Structure formats: structure tokens, C-alpha cells
XYZ file of C-alpha atoms in Angstrom:
562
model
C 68.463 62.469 87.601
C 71.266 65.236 88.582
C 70.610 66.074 92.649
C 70.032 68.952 92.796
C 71.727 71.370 95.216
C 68.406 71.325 98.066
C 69.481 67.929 97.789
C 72.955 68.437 99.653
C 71.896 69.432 103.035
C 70.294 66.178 103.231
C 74.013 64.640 101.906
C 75.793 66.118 104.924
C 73.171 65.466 106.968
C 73.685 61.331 106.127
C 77.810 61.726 106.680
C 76.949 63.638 110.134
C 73.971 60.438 110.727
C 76.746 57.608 109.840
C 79.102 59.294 112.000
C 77.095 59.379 115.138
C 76.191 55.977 114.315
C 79.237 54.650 114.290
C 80.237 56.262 117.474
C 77.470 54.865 119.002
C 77.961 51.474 118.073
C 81.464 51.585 119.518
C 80.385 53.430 122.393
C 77.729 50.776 123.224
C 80.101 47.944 122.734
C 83.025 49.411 124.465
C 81.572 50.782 127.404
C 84.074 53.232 128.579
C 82.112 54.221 131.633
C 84.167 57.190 131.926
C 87.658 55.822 131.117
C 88.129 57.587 127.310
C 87.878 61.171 129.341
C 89.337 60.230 132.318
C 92.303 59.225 129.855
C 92.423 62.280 127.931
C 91.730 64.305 131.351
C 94.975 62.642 132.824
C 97.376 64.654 130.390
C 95.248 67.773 128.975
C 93.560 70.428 130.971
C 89.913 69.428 130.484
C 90.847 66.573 128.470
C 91.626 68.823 125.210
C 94.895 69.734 123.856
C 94.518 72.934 123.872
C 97.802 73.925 122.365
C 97.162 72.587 119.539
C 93.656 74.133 119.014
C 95.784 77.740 119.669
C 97.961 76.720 117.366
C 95.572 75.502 114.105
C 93.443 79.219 115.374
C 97.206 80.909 115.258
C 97.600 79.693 111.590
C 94.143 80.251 110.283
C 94.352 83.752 111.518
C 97.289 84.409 109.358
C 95.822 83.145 106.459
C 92.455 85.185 107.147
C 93.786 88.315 108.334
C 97.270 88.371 106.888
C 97.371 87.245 103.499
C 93.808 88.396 103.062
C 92.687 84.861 102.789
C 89.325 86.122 104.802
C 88.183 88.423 101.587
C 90.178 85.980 99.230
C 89.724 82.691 100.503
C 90.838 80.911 97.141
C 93.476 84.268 96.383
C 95.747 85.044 99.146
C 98.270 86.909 98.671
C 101.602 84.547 98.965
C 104.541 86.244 97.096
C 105.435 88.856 100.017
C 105.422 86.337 102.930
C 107.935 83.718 101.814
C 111.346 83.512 103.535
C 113.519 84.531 100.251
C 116.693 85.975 102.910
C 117.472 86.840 105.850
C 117.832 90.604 104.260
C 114.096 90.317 104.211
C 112.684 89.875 107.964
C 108.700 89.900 106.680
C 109.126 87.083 104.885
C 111.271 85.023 107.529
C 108.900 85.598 110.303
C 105.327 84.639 108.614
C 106.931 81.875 105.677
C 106.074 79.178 107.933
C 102.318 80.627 108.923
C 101.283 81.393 105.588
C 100.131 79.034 102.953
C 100.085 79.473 98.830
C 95.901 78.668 98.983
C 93.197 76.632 100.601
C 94.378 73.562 100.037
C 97.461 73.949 101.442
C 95.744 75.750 104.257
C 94.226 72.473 104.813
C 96.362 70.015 104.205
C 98.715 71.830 106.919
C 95.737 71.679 109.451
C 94.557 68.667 109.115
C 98.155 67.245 109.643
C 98.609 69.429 112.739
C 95.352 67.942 113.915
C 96.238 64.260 113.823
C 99.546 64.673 114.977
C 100.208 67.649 117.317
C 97.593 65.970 119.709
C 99.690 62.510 120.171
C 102.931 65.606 120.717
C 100.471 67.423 123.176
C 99.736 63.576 125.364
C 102.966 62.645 125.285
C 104.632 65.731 127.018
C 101.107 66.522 128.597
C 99.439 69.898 130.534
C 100.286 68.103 134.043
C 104.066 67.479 134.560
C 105.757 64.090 134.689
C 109.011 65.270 136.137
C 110.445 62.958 139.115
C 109.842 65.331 141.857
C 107.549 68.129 140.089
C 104.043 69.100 140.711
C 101.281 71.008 138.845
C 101.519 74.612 139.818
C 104.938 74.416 141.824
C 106.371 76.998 139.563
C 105.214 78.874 136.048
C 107.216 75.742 133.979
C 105.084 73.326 135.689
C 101.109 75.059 135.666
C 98.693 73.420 133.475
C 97.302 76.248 132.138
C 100.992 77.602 131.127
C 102.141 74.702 129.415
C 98.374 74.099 127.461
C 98.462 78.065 126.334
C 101.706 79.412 126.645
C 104.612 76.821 126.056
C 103.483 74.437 123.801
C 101.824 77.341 120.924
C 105.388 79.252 121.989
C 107.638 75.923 121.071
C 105.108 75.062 117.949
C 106.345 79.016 116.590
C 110.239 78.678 117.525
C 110.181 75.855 115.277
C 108.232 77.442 112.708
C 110.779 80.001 112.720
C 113.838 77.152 112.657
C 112.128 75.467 109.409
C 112.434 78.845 107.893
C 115.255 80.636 108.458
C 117.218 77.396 107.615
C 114.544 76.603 104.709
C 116.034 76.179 101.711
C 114.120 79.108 100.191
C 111.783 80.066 99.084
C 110.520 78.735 101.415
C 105.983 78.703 102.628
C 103.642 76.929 104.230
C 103.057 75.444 108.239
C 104.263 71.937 106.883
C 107.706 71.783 108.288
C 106.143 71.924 111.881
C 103.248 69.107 111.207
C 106.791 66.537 110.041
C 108.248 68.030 113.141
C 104.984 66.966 114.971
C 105.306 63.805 113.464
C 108.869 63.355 113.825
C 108.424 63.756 117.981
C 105.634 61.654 118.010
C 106.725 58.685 116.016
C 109.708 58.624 119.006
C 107.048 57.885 121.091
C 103.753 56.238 119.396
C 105.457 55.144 116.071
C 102.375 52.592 114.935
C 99.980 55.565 116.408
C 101.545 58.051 114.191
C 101.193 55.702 110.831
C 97.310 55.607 112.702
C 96.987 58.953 112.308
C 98.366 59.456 109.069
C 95.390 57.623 108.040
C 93.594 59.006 110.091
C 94.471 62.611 107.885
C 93.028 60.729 104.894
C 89.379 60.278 106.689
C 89.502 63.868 108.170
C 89.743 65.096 104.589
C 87.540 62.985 102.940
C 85.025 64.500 105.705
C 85.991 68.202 104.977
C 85.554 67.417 101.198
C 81.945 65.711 101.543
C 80.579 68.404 103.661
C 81.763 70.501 100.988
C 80.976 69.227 97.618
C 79.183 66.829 98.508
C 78.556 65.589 94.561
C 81.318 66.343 92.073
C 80.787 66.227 88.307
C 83.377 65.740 86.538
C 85.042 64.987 82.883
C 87.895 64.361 81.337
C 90.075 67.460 80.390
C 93.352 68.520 79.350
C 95.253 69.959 82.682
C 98.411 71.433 82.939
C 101.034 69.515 85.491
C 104.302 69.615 86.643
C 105.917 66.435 88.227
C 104.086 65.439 91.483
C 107.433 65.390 93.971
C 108.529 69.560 92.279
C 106.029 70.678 94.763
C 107.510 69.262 97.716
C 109.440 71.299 99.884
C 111.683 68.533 100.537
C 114.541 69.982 102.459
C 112.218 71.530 104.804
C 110.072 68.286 105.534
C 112.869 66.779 106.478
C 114.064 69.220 108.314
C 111.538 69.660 110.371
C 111.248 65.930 110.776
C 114.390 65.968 112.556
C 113.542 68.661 115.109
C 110.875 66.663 115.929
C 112.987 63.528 117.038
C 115.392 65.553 118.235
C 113.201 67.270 120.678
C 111.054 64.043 121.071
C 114.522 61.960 122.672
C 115.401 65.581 124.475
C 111.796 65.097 126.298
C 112.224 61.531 126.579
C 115.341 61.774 128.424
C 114.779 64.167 130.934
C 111.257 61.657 131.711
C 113.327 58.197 130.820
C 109.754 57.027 129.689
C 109.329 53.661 128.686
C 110.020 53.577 124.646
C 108.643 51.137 121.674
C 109.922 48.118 120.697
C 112.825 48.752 117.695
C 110.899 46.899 115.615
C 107.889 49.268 115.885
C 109.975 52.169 116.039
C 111.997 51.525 113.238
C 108.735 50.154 110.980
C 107.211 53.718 111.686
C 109.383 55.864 111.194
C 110.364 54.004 107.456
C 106.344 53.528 106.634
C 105.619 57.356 107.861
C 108.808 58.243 105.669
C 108.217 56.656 102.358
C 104.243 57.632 103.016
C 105.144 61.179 102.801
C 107.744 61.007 100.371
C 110.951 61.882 102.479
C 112.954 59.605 99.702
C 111.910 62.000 96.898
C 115.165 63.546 96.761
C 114.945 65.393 93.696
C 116.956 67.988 91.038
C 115.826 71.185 89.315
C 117.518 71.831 86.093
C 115.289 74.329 85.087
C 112.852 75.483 82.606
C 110.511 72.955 84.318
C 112.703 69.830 83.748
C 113.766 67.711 86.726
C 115.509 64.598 87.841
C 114.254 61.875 90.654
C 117.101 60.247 92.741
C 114.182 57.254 93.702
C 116.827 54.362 94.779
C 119.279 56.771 96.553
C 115.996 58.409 98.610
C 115.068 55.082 99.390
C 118.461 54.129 100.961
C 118.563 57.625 102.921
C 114.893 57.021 104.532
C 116.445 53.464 105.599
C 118.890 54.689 106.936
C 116.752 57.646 108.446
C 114.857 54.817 110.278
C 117.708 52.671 111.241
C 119.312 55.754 113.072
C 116.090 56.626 114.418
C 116.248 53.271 116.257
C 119.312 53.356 117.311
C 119.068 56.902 119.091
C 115.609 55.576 121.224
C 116.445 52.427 121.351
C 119.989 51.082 122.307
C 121.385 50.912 126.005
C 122.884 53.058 127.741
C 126.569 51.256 127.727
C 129.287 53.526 127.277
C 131.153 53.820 123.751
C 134.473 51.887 123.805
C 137.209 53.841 121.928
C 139.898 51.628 120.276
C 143.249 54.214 119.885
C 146.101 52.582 118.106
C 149.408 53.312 120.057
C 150.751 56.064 117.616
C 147.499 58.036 117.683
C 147.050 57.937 121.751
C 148.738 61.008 122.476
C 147.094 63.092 119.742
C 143.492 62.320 120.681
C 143.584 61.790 124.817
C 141.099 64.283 125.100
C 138.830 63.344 122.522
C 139.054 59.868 124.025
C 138.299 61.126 127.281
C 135.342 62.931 125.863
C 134.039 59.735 123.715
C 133.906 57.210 126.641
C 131.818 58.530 128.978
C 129.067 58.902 126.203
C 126.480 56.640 125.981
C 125.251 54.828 122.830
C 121.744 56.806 123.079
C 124.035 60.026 123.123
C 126.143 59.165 120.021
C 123.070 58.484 118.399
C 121.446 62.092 119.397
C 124.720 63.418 118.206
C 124.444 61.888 114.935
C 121.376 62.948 114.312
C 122.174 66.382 115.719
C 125.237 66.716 113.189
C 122.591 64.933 110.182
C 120.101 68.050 110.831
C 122.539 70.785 111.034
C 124.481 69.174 107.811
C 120.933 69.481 106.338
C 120.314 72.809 107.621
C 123.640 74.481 106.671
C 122.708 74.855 102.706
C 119.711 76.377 104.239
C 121.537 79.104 105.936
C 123.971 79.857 103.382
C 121.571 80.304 100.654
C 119.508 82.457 103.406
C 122.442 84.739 103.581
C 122.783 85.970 100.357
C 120.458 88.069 98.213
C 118.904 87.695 94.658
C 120.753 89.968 91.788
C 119.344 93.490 91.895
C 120.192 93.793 88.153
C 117.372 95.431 86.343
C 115.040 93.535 83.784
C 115.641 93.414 80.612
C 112.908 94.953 78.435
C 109.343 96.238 79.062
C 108.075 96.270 83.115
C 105.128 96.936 84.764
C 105.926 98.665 88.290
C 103.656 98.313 91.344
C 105.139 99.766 94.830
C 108.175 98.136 94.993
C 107.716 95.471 92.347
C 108.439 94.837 88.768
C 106.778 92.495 86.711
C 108.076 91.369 83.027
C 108.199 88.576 80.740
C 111.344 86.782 79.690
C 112.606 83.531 78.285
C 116.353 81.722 78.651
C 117.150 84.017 81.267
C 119.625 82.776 84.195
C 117.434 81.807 87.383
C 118.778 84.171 89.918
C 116.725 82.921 92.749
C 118.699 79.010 91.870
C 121.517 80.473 91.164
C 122.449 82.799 94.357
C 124.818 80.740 95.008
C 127.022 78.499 92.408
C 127.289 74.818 92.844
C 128.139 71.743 90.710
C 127.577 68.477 91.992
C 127.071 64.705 89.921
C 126.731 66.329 86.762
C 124.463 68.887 88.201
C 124.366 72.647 88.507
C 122.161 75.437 90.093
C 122.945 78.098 87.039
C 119.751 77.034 85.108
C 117.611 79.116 82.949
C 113.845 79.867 83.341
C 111.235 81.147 81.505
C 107.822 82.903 82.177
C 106.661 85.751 83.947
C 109.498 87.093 86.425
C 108.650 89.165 89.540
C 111.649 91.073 91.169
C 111.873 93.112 94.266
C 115.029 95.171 95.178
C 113.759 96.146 98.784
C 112.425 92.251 99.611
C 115.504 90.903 98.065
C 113.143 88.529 95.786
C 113.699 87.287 92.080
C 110.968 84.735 91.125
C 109.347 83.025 87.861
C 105.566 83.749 89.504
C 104.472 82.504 86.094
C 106.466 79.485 83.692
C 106.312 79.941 80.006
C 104.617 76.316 79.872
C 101.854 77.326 82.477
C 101.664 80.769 80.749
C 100.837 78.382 77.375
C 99.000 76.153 78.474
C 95.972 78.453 80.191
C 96.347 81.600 77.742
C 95.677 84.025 81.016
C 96.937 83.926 84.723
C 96.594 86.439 87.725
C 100.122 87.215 89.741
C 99.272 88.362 92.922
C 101.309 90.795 95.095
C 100.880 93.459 97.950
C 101.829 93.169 101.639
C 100.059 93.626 105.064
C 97.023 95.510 103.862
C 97.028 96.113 100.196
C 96.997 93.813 97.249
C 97.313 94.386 93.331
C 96.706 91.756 90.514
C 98.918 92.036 87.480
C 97.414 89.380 84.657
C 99.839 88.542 82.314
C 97.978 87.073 79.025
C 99.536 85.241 75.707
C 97.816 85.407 72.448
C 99.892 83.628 69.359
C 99.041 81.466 66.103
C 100.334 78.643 65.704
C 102.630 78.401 62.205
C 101.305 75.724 59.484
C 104.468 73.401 59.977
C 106.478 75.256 62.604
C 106.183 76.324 66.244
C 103.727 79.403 67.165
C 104.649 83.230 67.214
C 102.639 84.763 70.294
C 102.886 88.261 72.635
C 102.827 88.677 75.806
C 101.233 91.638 77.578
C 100.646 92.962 81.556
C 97.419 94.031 82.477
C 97.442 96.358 85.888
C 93.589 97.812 86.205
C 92.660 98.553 82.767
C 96.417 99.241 81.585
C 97.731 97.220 79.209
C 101.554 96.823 79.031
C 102.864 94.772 75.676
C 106.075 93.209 77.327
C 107.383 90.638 74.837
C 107.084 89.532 71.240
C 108.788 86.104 69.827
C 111.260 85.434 66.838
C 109.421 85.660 63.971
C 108.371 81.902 62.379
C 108.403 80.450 58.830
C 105.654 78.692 57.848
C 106.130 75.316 56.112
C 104.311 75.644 52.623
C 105.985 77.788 50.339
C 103.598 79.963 47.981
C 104.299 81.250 44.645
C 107.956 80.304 44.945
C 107.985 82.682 47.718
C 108.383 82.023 51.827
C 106.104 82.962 54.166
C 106.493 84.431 58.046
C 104.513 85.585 60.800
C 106.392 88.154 63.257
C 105.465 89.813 66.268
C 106.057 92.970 67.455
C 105.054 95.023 70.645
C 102.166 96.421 68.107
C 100.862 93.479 67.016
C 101.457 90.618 64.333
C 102.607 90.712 60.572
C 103.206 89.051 57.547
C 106.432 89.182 56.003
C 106.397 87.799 52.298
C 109.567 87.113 49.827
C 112.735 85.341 50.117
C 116.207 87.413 50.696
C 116.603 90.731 50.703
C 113.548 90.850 48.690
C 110.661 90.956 51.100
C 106.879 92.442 51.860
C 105.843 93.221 54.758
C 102.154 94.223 55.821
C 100.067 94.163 59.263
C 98.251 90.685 60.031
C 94.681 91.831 58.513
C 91.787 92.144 61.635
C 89.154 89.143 61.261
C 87.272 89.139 58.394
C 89.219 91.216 56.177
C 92.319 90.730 53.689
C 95.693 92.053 52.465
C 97.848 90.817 49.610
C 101.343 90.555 50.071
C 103.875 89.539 46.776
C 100.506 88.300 44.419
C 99.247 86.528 47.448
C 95.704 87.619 49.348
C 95.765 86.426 53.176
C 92.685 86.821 54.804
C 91.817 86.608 58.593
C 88.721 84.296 59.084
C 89.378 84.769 62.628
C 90.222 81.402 64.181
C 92.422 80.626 60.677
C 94.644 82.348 58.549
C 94.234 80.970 55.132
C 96.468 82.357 51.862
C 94.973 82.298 48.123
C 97.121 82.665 44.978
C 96.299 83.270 41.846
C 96.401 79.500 40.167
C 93.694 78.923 42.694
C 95.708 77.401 45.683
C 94.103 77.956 49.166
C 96.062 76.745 51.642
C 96.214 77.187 55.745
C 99.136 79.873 56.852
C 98.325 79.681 60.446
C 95.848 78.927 63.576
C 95.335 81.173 66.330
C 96.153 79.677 69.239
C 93.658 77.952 71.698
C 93.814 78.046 75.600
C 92.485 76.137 78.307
């Protein structure tokens, strides 16, 4: 028997039952007396970190009341607030607030959850300072650094992972790896804890609710799993978070982890969330995986990790041979009276801006304003067409060729330009387009949305690829915007090829070979034409031709979405 849904109350009511439970259990065996708040009271003004609970309310609101998320809480509008330039401040200043739908909503706050609290206890409400107290001055009040500093800090970065995002660039998750990245400086195993800990919190979001999933087996459409990963920015933000996490450690000389611990955290967190996938778009949905060479660089990642917590604090010996003495006296001057922990910050410091400076420079220019080619549909500021084989202007803003590799690719699908944001995107990819038949592009700004639904209807050719259209749909207008090469199909029929073209009208079949061709509109279902001694006729899912010796074969099959 299927539960039915009066049943699910009584499922959340069993996770909420097991939960408490549990807690009790461990409560009863533990003991604390006390000690678990007293703990928690120690760094966080009435034991909760309340910057991050500003912070998670800071990002939610954006989705609700920004991107509309509140009235479209599976729709939100995402195009107009992602960082595409610097020529386009909207996007710069919410890109790393705003999120592409729910589940990237979550994801993001889930991850600030488990680890902006262990950020939060380490640098703590009360102040650790040699020599400072709580409420000496505005730097050192509790309340201050709970609602003030810390959501302030958690934004500045936000801003840093976008406006040296290598665009376009959405979504909170540079700041959870920068989260991550400060605590795993100083709770490494704790931060591998609460990346598991991530894992339970959603498994409890997504029993409370759907608690009972059915489910089948179905055709989906997919592209690879690491082409969704902003990868630049993760690790990015990654490395603001160490750097800031030795900057606070520092100025507190706190006691740090072992190497080993350090160095196993930071690699486990790192290959967990798939830093190593250092990956290649060549465009028109293909891609290439650099797996062994991301492996080394998260290694190495973790090895210089270590050394930047963990070594002493000798000073760096410089070895000058005698003929380059004079040249560098004041660079050796400068180089011995660091420490090893500083050449390690300064490493790192050098790693993150190297990895910040495509960032920048791609941030600085602007996609072509060139118009589209063919048919739009115009809304505000936007145009909407379809087009395929065309150069990627948002890849290729700026020209580079590297191990075989270059960014002038060519996309296909449903392209979205904006001259006034400075954006050039393919919202839709032909494959996608395909594959479902009919998808929504969103678009608006700060208080207004509009849905254009682009849609592709085609028959597939007996022996040969399909022909299809492609139209825009704004309200009830209908906008044809592109119409394949016509296709041959395979069998030929009274000595005689047949084709099915497209046009902006509709479909036809073209009959003949040479110069000497017929040419007639596809018949509507149920009904027939005859084209060079040949009837076609339209039994709606099939095409099917008959000749006059009796033959009946197949021309073409209209094709099916999912």
C-alpha cells in the first residue's frame, strides 16, 4: 500500500522523535551539567553565533525579495544578478547573494551553517587580544563583532569572490570555501566533521520535505557533473579563507594543529569538494578533465597550507653568489628578516592573486555589442534569439591559447544579449533545447520579470538527422526565430529524392532530383498531398509516402520530447 500523504505528518513527526531521542541518550550519558553552553557561551554572545544566523537571513532575503524567489520559490530570476563586468555594477554587487534556484539556495546555506559557526568560535564575540577587553572600544564589544563585523567581513568577501570571479559568475558558495578555508587553519579534522555533518543537515531538510519519493527510471538530460562547478571561484574563495584564518591567527599566536592533521584536512576537504576538478570548455557542451594534474595542485594546496601554519618562526637564510651580491642587497636585506610562516603567507598571497588576476582581466572587458543575427524577440533591454555555430562571445572576451586549448569556441542554443548589462549568454544549449522540446528563459530586474519560452518542434528524417524550428513565445506572441538546412531522407521513391525543409512558415516537402524539383507544404494531420506521382500523408505522429506500384514506406517521425 502507497502512504498516503495524511500519512507524512506522522513521517516527520518519527525523524523529529529519533532526533530528540538521540539527543537524549547522549545527553544522559554525557552529562554536561552545564559545560556544552558554558562552552558555546565562552565565545558567542548568548552562546549563538549570531553572525552567522545574520548572515544565512542576509542571503535568504535576497533570494526572497530580490530575485523574487518569495513568489517564485523554484523560478527566480538569475540572469540580471550575475557579475558578467565590472561595466555592470548590479550584477557585481548581488552575484555572490543570489543563487540560480532552491537547491543552490540550499546547498549554499547549509554549508554556511556547518562551517561559518567553527569561523564565528574561533575568532569569537569576546576578544582574545593580549591586553583587550570586551567593550574597551567599538572593535572589541560583543554585540559589534556578533552583528556588525563578522556579517560586514562575510559581504567584503562576497564582493572579492566576485569582482575577481571568473564570470559569470552566481551563487554565496565562494564565501562557504572561504568559511572553510579559515576554519580548516584552525579545526582541520572539525571541518572534514562538518562536511559530513552538511550531508545529515540535508538529508533532514529533504525528509521533512518529501518525506516518500516515487520514483522510475527515465531518460534525463545531463551535462558532465564538474561543468557546473564554479571552480575558479571555490578556490578562490578557499584561499581568502586561509589567508585571513593565519592573518587572525597571528595577531592571537593561538596554539595550531598538528601538520599532520592540518595537512590531512585540508587535502580530504579538497578532493571532497572537488578543488582538483580543473577542467576545459571547448564549447558546444564538450569539455576536457585535467584529473591527475588537479590532483597534484590540491597536494600541493595542502602541503603549502602546512607549511604557512605550521613551520617555525626561523628566519629565511639567503644564499647570494658573489657576482649577484651587489645587484640584490636590498632584496637580501628584505628576505632575511622574514620568517618561514611569512614566506609561506606570501606564497599563498602571490598563489591567490595569480588566481585572481584572470578574474579581473576578464571582469574588465565587455561582451560584443554586435547585433544578432536573424529574428529577435525584445523585452526592455534584452534580446532573445536562436542560433547555432556562432562564436561564444561571453568565452571569448578575451583571446587565449594555451596546451592545445582556446577560448574562441562556438555555441549553440538560445542566446540572450544585453547592450546596457554588458551580457552575451547561451540561457538555453541546442542539446537541452532537444532534449526537453520546451524551456522558460527568465529575465527582469529588481521588480519586474518576463518569461520568454523558446520551443522546438522537428521530424526526424527516415535515415538522416531531423529538420526542426524554433520559435519565442513572449505572452501569447509567437516569434518563429530559426529554421534548419533542409534534410534528405534515405529511401529514394520512384527514382526520385525526397526532402523535408523548414522555413519560418512551417515545413515542406521538396520532391525531384536536380533542377527538376516539387515543392508543396507538409500536409496538416490527417490529410495528403502528392508531390512527383507520390501521395504523402500526415498521420500525425508519422509521415508515411505511397507510390503507385504499391510501396508504403516511412518519410519521417515527428519528433518526441521529454
Amino acid at each position: 500500500m502507497v502512504p498516503t500523504f495524511e500519512t507524512l505528518p506522522v513521517q516527520r513527526a518519527a525523524v523529529v522523535l529519533a532526533a530528540l531521542l538521540a539527543v537524549g541518550l547522549v545527553w544522559w550519558v554525557d552529562r554536561p551539567a552545564g559545560r556544552w553552553g558554558q562552552q558555546l557561551r565562552r565565545r558567542f554572545v548568548g552562546g549563538v553565533p549570531w553572525g552567522t544566523v545574520v548572515s544565512i537571513c542576509f542571503v535568504l532575503a535576497v533570494y526572497l525579495f530580490v530575485q523574487g524567489g518569495l513568489a517564485h520559490w523554484f523560478t527566480p530570476i538569475v540572469i540580471p544578478f550575475t557579475a558578467w563586468s565590472y561595466t555592470y555594477p548590479l550584477g557585481m554587487v548581488t552575484a555572490a547573494f543570489s543563487h540560480s534556484g532552491p537547491n543552490h539556495l540550499v546547498g549554499n546555506l547549509v554549508g554556511t551553517l556547518t562551517y561559518a559557526p567553527l569561523v564565528e568560535y574561533a575568532w569569537g564575540h569576546y576578544p582574545r587580544n593580549r591586553g583587550s577587553t570586551s567593550f574597551s572600544s567599538w572593535r572589541t564589544n560583543p554585540y559589534v563583532r556578533a552583528f556588525v563585523l563578522f556579517p560586514v567581513a562575510v559581504v567584503v568577501v562576497g564582493f572579492a569572490t566576485a569582482f575577481f570571479g571568473l564570470g559569470p559568475v552566481i551563487g554565496f558558495s565562494g564565501v562557504v570555501f572561504a568559511f572553510a578555508g579559515f576554519a580548516l587553519v584552525y579545526y582541520p579534522l572539525g571541518t572534514v566533521l562538518a562536511l559530513v555533518a552538511g550531508q545529515v543537515i540535508r538529508l533532514v531538510y529533504g525528509a521533512f520535505l518529501t518525506p516518500i519519493s516515487r520514483v522510475s527510471s527515465r531518460e534525463v538530460f545531463s551535462t558532465p557533473w564538474f561543468a557546473d562547478i564554479a571552480l575558479q571561484g571555490h578556490a578562490l574563495g578557499f584561499l581568502l579563507g586561509v589567508l585571513l584564518g593565519l592573518w587572525v591567527s597571528e595577531r592571537r599566536r593561538d596554539d595550531h594543529p598538528s601538520a599532520l592533521r592540518l595537512w590531512t584536512g585540508v587535502l580530504l576537504f579538497s578532493v571532497a569538494q572537488s578543488l582538483w576538478a580543473v577542467y576545459w570548455f571547448r564549447g558546444n557542451g564538450q569539455f576536457i578533465l585535467y584529473r591527475a594534474g588537479g590532483l597534484a595542485l590540491v597536494t600541493l594546496l595542502a602541503t603549502l597550507v602546512t607549511a604557512a601554519v605550521r613551520t617555525d618562526d626561523s628566519r629565511v637564510s639567503a644564499h647570494w653568489d658573489a657576482a649577484g651580491a651587489g645587484r640584490a642587497e636590498t632584496l637580501r636585506g628584505s628576505l632575511t628578516r622574514l620568517s618561514r610562516p611569512q614566506v609561506a603567507f606570501l606564497t599563498l598571497l602571490l598563489v591567490t592573486a595569480l588566481l585572481a588576476g584572470p578574474g579581473a582581466g576578464v571582469n574588465l572587458l565587455t561582451a560584443a555589442d554586435d547585433e544578432l543575427d536573424g529574428p529577435t524577440v525584445s523585452v526592455r533591454d534584452y534580446e532573445v534569439t536562436y542560433a547555432e555555430n556562432v562564436q561564444n562571445q561571453m568565452v571569448a572576451v578575451a583571446n587565449v591559447e594555451a596546451f592545445g586549448e582556446t577560448t574562441t569556441v562556438q555555441t549553440s542554443g538560445v542566446i540572450v544579449q544585453s547592450s546596457e548589462r554588458n551580457l552575451w549568454i547561451t540561457a538555453v544549449s541546442k542539446s537541452q533545447l532537444a532534449f526537453d522540446g520546451s524551456v522558460p528563459v527568465r529575465l527582469g530586474d529588481v521588480g519586474w520579470r518576463e518569461t520568454v519560452v523558446a520551443t522546438r518542434d522537428g521530424w526526424e528524417v527516415e535515415g538522416n538527422r531531423s529538420v526542426y524550428r524554433v520559435t519565442l513565445r513572449v505572452g501569447d506572441e509567437r516569434t518563429p526565430v530559426f529554421a534548419s538546412d533542409p534534410i534528405r531522407a534515405e529511401p529514394v521513391l520512384a527514382g526520385q529524392n525526397v526532402s523535408l525543409a523548414a522555413d519560418r512558415d512551417g515545413y515542406a516537402l521538396v520532391v525531384g532530383n536536380g533542377t527538376q524539383r516539387a515543392r508543396a507544404p507538409l500536409p496538416v494531420k490527417n490529410e495528403s498531398v502528392t508531390l512527383g506521382g507520390i501521395e504523402f500523408t500526415n498521420e500525425g505522429r508519422k509521415l508515411v509516402a505511397r507510390t503507385d506500384d504499391g510501396t508504403v514506406v516511412r518519410v519521417a517521425t515527428r519528433e518526441t520530447y521529454s
